[in-house]
């Protein structure tokens, strides 16, 4: 287990807390602030995760920022970036410039293109707001889309 300040080209490890900066990293459990120039991965991350290229976390709690790509399987907090934000489950917010994508939304999406799944509740604000599995009249909604409850499957 590491703690404190770490600066370097790259790092791979089990557990770390503190501030970390470099070109790339892969950590199983991280708490703190992480800035990686190219690629950052954590299985479990709590804190502020920054990368101009790619941020990837299985479980992300906090803020995930990337100019290009953010990926989180489970996100609790805020995922923001310019090109593409992707998460299987969002509890909080996805904000971007081009595309936000999630299977399960509980919160807010703002971008040019927002995509959510059937099991979503929240607000989408964008040029195109799409909900997979919705009836034809509610699938594509421009500008502002309110998603009040998950879609019930017909038996």
CSV table of C-alpha atoms in Angstrom, one decimal:
chain,number,residue,atom,x,y,z
A,1,UNK,CA,0.0,0.0,0.0
A,2,UNK,CA,1.4,3.4,-1.0
A,3,UNK,CA,0.6,6.8,0.3
A,4,UNK,CA,1.7,10.4,-0.4
A,5,UNK,CA,3.0,11.9,-3.6
A,6,UNK,CA,4.1,9.9,-6.6
A,7,UNK,CA,5.5,11.3,-9.9
A,8,UNK,CA,6.8,9.1,-12.7
A,9,UNK,CA,6.4,7.6,-16.1
A,10,UNK,CA,4.0,4.9,-15.2
A,11,UNK,CA,2.8,2.8,-12.3
A,12,UNK,CA,1.0,-0.5,-11.6
A,13,UNK,CA,0.0,-1.5,-8.1
A,14,UNK,CA,-2.6,-2.7,-5.6
A,15,UNK,CA,-3.6,0.2,-3.4
A,16,UNK,CA,-2.6,3.8,-3.3
A,17,UNK,CA,-3.8,7.0,-1.6
A,18,UNK,CA,-2.6,10.5,-2.2
A,19,UNK,CA,-1.6,12.4,-5.4
A,20,UNK,CA,-0.2,10.6,-8.4
A,21,UNK,CA,0.9,12.0,-11.8
A,22,UNK,CA,2.6,10.5,-14.8
A,23,UNK,CA,2.1,9.1,-18.3
A,24,UNK,CA,-0.1,6.0,-17.3
A,25,UNK,CA,-1.2,4.1,-14.3
A,26,UNK,CA,-3.1,0.9,-13.3
A,27,UNK,CA,-4.2,0.6,-9.7
A,28,UNK,CA,-6.7,-1.8,-8.1
A,29,UNK,CA,-7.8,0.6,-5.4
A,30,UNK,CA,-7.0,4.4,-5.5
A,31,UNK,CA,-8.1,7.3,-3.2
A,32,UNK,CA,-7.0,10.8,-4.0
A,33,UNK,CA,-6.0,12.8,-7.1
A,34,UNK,CA,-4.7,11.1,-10.2
A,35,UNK,CA,-3.4,12.9,-13.3
A,36,UNK,CA,-2.1,10.7,-16.1
A,37,UNK,CA,-1.2,12.2,-19.5
A,38,UNK,CA,-2.3,9.2,-21.6
A,39,UNK,CA,-4.1,6.4,-19.7
A,40,UNK,CA,-5.4,5.9,-16.2
A,41,UNK,CA,-7.1,2.7,-14.9
A,42,UNK,CA,-8.4,1.7,-11.5
A,43,UNK,CA,-10.8,-1.0,-10.4
A,44,UNK,CA,-12.0,1.1,-7.5
A,45,UNK,CA,-11.4,4.8,-7.5
A,46,UNK,CA,-12.5,7.5,-5.1
A,47,UNK,CA,-11.5,11.1,-5.7
A,48,UNK,CA,-10.5,13.3,-8.7
A,49,UNK,CA,-9.3,11.4,-11.9
A,50,UNK,CA,-7.9,13.5,-14.7
A,51,UNK,CA,-6.4,12.6,-18.1
A,52,UNK,CA,-6.3,14.4,-21.4
A,53,UNK,CA,-6.6,11.0,-23.2
A,54,UNK,CA,-8.3,8.1,-21.5
A,55,UNK,CA,-9.7,7.5,-18.0
A,56,UNK,CA,-11.1,4.1,-17.1
A,57,UNK,CA,-12.5,2.8,-13.8
A,58,UNK,CA,-14.7,-0.1,-12.9
A,59,UNK,CA,-16.1,1.7,-9.9
A,60,UNK,CA,-15.7,5.5,-9.9
A,61,UNK,CA,-16.8,7.7,-7.0
A,62,UNK,CA,-16.0,11.4,-7.5
A,63,UNK,CA,-15.1,13.4,-10.6
A,64,UNK,CA,-13.7,11.8,-13.8
A,65,UNK,CA,-12.4,14.3,-16.4
A,66,UNK,CA,-10.9,13.6,-19.8
A,67,UNK,CA,-10.6,15.7,-22.9
A,68,UNK,CA,-11.1,12.5,-25.0
A,69,UNK,CA,-12.6,9.4,-23.4
A,70,UNK,CA,-14.0,8.5,-19.9
A,71,UNK,CA,-15.2,5.0,-19.1
A,72,UNK,CA,-16.7,3.8,-15.9
A,73,UNK,CA,-18.8,0.7,-15.2
A,74,UNK,CA,-20.4,2.3,-12.1
A,75,UNK,CA,-20.2,6.0,-11.6
A,76,UNK,CA,-21.3,7.9,-8.5
A,77,UNK,CA,-20.5,11.5,-9.1
A,78,UNK,CA,-19.6,13.5,-12.2
A,79,UNK,CA,-18.1,12.3,-15.5
A,80,UNK,CA,-17.1,15.1,-17.8
A,81,UNK,CA,-15.2,15.4,-21.0
A,82,UNK,CA,-15.2,16.7,-24.6
A,83,UNK,CA,-15.5,13.7,-26.9
A,84,UNK,CA,-17.0,10.6,-25.3
A,85,UNK,CA,-18.3,9.6,-21.8
A,86,UNK,CA,-19.4,6.0,-21.3
A,87,UNK,CA,-20.8,4.3,-18.2
A,88,UNK,CA,-23.0,1.3,-17.6
A,89,UNK,CA,-24.5,3.0,-14.6
A,90,UNK,CA,-24.6,6.7,-13.7
A,91,UNK,CA,-25.8,8.1,-10.4
A,92,UNK,CA,-25.0,11.8,-10.7
A,93,UNK,CA,-24.1,13.6,-14.0
A,94,UNK,CA,-22.5,13.1,-17.3
A,95,UNK,CA,-21.6,16.3,-19.1
A,96,UNK,CA,-19.8,16.5,-22.4
A,97,UNK,CA,-19.5,18.2,-25.7
A,98,UNK,CA,-20.1,15.3,-28.2
A,99,UNK,CA,-21.5,12.1,-26.7
A,100,UNK,CA,-22.7,10.7,-23.4
A,101,UNK,CA,-23.7,7.0,-23.1
A,102,UNK,CA,-25.1,5.0,-20.2
A,103,UNK,CA,-27.2,1.9,-19.8
A,104,UNK,CA,-28.8,3.2,-16.5
A,105,UNK,CA,-29.2,6.9,-15.7
A,106,UNK,CA,-30.1,8.3,-12.3
A,107,UNK,CA,-29.4,12.0,-12.8
A,108,UNK,CA,-28.4,14.3,-15.6
A,109,UNK,CA,-26.9,14.1,-19.1
A,110,UNK,CA,-25.8,17.1,-21.1
A,111,UNK,CA,-24.1,16.9,-24.4
A,112,UNK,CA,-24.9,17.2,-28.2
A,113,UNK,CA,-25.9,13.5,-28.2
A,114,UNK,CA,-27.2,11.7,-25.0
A,115,UNK,CA,-28.0,8.0,-24.9
A,116,UNK,CA,-29.5,6.1,-22.0
A,117,UNK,CA,-31.1,2.7,-21.5
A,118,UNK,CA,-34.5,1.5,-20.6
A,119,UNK,CA,-33.8,1.5,-16.9
A,120,UNK,CA,-33.2,5.3,-16.7
A,121,UNK,CA,-34.6,8.2,-14.6
A,122,UNK,CA,-33.4,11.7,-15.0
A,123,UNK,CA,-33.0,14.6,-17.3
A,124,UNK,CA,-31.2,14.7,-20.7
A,125,UNK,CA,-30.3,18.1,-22.3
A,126,UNK,CA,-28.9,18.0,-25.8
A,127,UNK,CA,-29.5,18.3,-29.5
A,128,UNK,CA,-30.4,14.6,-29.6
A,129,UNK,CA,-31.6,12.6,-26.6
A,130,UNK,CA,-32.1,8.9,-27.2
A,131,UNK,CA,-33.6,6.3,-24.9
A,132,UNK,CA,-33.1,2.6,-26.0
A,133,UNK,CA,-36.3,0.5,-25.7
A,134,UNK,CA,-38.7,3.5,-25.4
A,135,UNK,CA,-41.8,3.6,-27.5
A,136,UNK,CA,-41.2,5.2,-30.9
A,137,UNK,CA,-42.7,8.6,-29.9
A,138,UNK,CA,-40.3,8.8,-26.8
A,139,UNK,CA,-37.2,7.3,-28.3
A,140,UNK,CA,-35.7,10.4,-29.8
A,141,UNK,CA,-36.4,13.7,-28.1
A,142,UNK,CA,-34.6,16.9,-29.1
A,143,UNK,CA,-33.3,19.5,-26.6
A,144,UNK,CA,-34.8,18.4,-23.3
A,145,UNK,CA,-36.0,14.9,-22.3
A,146,UNK,CA,-37.4,14.0,-18.9
A,147,UNK,CA,-37.1,10.3,-18.0
A,148,UNK,CA,-39.4,9.9,-15.0
A,149,UNK,CA,-39.4,6.1,-14.7
A,150,UNK,CA,-37.9,3.0,-16.2
A,151,UNK,CA,-39.7,1.4,-19.1
A,152,UNK,CA,-41.8,-1.6,-18.0
A,153,UNK,CA,-41.4,-4.7,-20.1
A,154,UNK,CA,-44.6,-6.2,-21.5
A,155,UNK,CA,-45.2,-9.7,-20.4
